mmCIF file of C-alpha atoms in Angstrom:
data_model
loop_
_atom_site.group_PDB
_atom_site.id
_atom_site.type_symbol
_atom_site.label_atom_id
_atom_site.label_comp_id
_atom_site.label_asym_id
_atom_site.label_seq_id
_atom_site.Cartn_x
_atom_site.Cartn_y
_atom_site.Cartn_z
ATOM 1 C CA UNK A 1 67.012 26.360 -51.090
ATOM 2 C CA UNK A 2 68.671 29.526 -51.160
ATOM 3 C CA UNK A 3 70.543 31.894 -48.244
ATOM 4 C CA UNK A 4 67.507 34.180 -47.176
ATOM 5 C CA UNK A 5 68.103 36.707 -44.744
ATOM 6 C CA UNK A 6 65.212 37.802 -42.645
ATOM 7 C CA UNK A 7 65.071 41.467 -44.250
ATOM 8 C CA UNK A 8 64.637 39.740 -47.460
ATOM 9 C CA UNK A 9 61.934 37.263 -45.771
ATOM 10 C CA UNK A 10 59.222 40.225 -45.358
ATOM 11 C CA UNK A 11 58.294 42.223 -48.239
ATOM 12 C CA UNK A 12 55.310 43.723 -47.377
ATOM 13 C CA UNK A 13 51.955 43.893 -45.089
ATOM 14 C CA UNK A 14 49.066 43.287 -47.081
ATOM 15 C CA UNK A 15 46.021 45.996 -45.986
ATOM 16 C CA UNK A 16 42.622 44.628 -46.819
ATOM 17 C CA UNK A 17 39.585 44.918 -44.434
ATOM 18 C CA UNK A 18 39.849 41.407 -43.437
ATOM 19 C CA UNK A 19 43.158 41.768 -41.969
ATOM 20 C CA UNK A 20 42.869 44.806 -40.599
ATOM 21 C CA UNK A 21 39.799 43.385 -38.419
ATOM 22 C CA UNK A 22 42.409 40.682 -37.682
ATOM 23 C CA UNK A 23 44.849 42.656 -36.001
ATOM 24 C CA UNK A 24 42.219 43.475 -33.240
ATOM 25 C CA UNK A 25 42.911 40.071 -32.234
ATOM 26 C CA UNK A 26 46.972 40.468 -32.713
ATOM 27 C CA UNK A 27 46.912 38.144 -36.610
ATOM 28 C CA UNK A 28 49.186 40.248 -38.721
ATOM 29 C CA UNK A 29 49.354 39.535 -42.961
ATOM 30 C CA UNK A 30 52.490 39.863 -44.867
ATOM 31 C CA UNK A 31 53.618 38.868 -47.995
ATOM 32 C CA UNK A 32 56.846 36.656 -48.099
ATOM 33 C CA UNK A 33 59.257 35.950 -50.115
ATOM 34 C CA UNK A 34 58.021 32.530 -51.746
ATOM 35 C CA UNK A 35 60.628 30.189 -50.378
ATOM 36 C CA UNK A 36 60.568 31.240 -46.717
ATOM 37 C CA UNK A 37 59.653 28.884 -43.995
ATOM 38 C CA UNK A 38 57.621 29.237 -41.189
ATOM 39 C CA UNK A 39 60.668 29.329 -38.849
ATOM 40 C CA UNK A 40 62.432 32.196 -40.949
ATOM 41 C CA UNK A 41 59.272 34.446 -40.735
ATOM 42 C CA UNK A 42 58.863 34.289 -37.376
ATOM 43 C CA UNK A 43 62.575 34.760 -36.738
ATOM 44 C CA UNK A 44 62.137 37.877 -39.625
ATOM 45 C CA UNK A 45 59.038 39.588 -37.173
ATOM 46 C CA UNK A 46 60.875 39.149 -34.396
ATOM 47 C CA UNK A 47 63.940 40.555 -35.094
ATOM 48 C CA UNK A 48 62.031 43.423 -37.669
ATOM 49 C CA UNK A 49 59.803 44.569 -35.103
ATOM 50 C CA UNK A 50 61.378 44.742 -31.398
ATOM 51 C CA UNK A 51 59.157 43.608 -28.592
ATOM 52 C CA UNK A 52 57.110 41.378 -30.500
ATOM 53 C CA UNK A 53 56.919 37.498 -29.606
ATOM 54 C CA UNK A 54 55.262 35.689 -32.220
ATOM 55 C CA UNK A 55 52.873 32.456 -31.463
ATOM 56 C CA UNK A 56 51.878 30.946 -34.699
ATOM 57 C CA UNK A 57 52.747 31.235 -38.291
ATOM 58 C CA UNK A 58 50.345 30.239 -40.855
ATOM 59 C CA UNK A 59 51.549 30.348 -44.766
ATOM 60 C CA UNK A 60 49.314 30.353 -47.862
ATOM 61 C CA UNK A 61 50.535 29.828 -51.444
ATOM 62 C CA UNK A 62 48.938 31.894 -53.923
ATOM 63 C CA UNK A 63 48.940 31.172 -58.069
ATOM 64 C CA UNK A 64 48.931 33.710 -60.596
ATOM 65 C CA UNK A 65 45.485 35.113 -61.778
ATOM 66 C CA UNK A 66 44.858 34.244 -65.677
ATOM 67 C CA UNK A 67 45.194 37.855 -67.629
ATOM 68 C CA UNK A 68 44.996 38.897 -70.952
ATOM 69 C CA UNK A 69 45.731 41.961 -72.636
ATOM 70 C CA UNK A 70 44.069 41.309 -76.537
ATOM 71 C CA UNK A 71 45.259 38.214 -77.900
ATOM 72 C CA UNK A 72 48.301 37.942 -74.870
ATOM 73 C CA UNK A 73 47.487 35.730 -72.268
ATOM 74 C CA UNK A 74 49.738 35.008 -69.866
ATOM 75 C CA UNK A 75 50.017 34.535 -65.624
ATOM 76 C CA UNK A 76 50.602 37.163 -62.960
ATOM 77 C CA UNK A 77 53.353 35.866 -60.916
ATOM 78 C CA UNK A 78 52.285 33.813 -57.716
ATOM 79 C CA UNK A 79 52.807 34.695 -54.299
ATOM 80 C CA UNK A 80 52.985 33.881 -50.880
ATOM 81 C CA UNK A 81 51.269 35.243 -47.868
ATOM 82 C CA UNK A 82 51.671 35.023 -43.920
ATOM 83 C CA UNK A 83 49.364 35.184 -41.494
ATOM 84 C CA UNK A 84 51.210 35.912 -37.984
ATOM 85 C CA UNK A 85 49.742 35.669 -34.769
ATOM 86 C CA UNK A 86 51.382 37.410 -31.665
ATOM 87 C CA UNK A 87 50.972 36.411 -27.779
ATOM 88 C CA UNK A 88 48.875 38.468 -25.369
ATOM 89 C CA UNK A 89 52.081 39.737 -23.492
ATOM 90 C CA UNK A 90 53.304 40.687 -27.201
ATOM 91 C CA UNK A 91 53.524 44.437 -28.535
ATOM 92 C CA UNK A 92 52.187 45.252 -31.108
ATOM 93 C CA UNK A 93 53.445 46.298 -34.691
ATOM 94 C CA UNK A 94 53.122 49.402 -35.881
ATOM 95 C CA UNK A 95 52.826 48.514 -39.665
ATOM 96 C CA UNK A 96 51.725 52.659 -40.409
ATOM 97 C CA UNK A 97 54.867 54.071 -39.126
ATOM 98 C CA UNK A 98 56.334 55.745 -42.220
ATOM 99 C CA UNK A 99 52.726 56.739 -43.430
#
């Protein structure tokens, strides 16, 4: 497996109503670089977003959707996705800062 650094671990929070009504309950949803661990993306919230403790870490793996584009077909590529969960005595992340 190769060298990832925990900038490189998070590459983005994924906004959807679901997880938004999640974070009422401190679960946060990021997608992750495919080949992270559950250890390196809690060690990459941690460290990205001061204050925060994390509690659990659960990962999804996510194929490609099937698209064609006339006779093409071909795969989007797949992905990976994080659901976080911070403790009560946690602060919370501010994923709208630079909106």
């Amino acid at each position: 497996m190769a060298d990832i650094k925990y900038y490189d671990v998070i590459k983005k929070p994924v906004i959807t109503e679901k997880s938004m009504n999640a974070m009422a309950e401190k679960k946060y949803t990021f997608l992750v670089h495919p080949e992270a661990n559950k250890s390196q993306i809690k060690e990459a919230v941690e460290k990205m977003f001061e204050g925060t403790k994390v509690k659990s870490v659960n990962t999804m793996n996510m194929d490609g959707k099937k698209k064609r584009r006339g006779m093409t077909a071909g795969t989007t590529a797949k992905t990976k996705k994080a659901i976080v969960a911070l403790t009560e005595d946690s602060k919370d992340i501010e994923i709208f800062e630079g909106l």
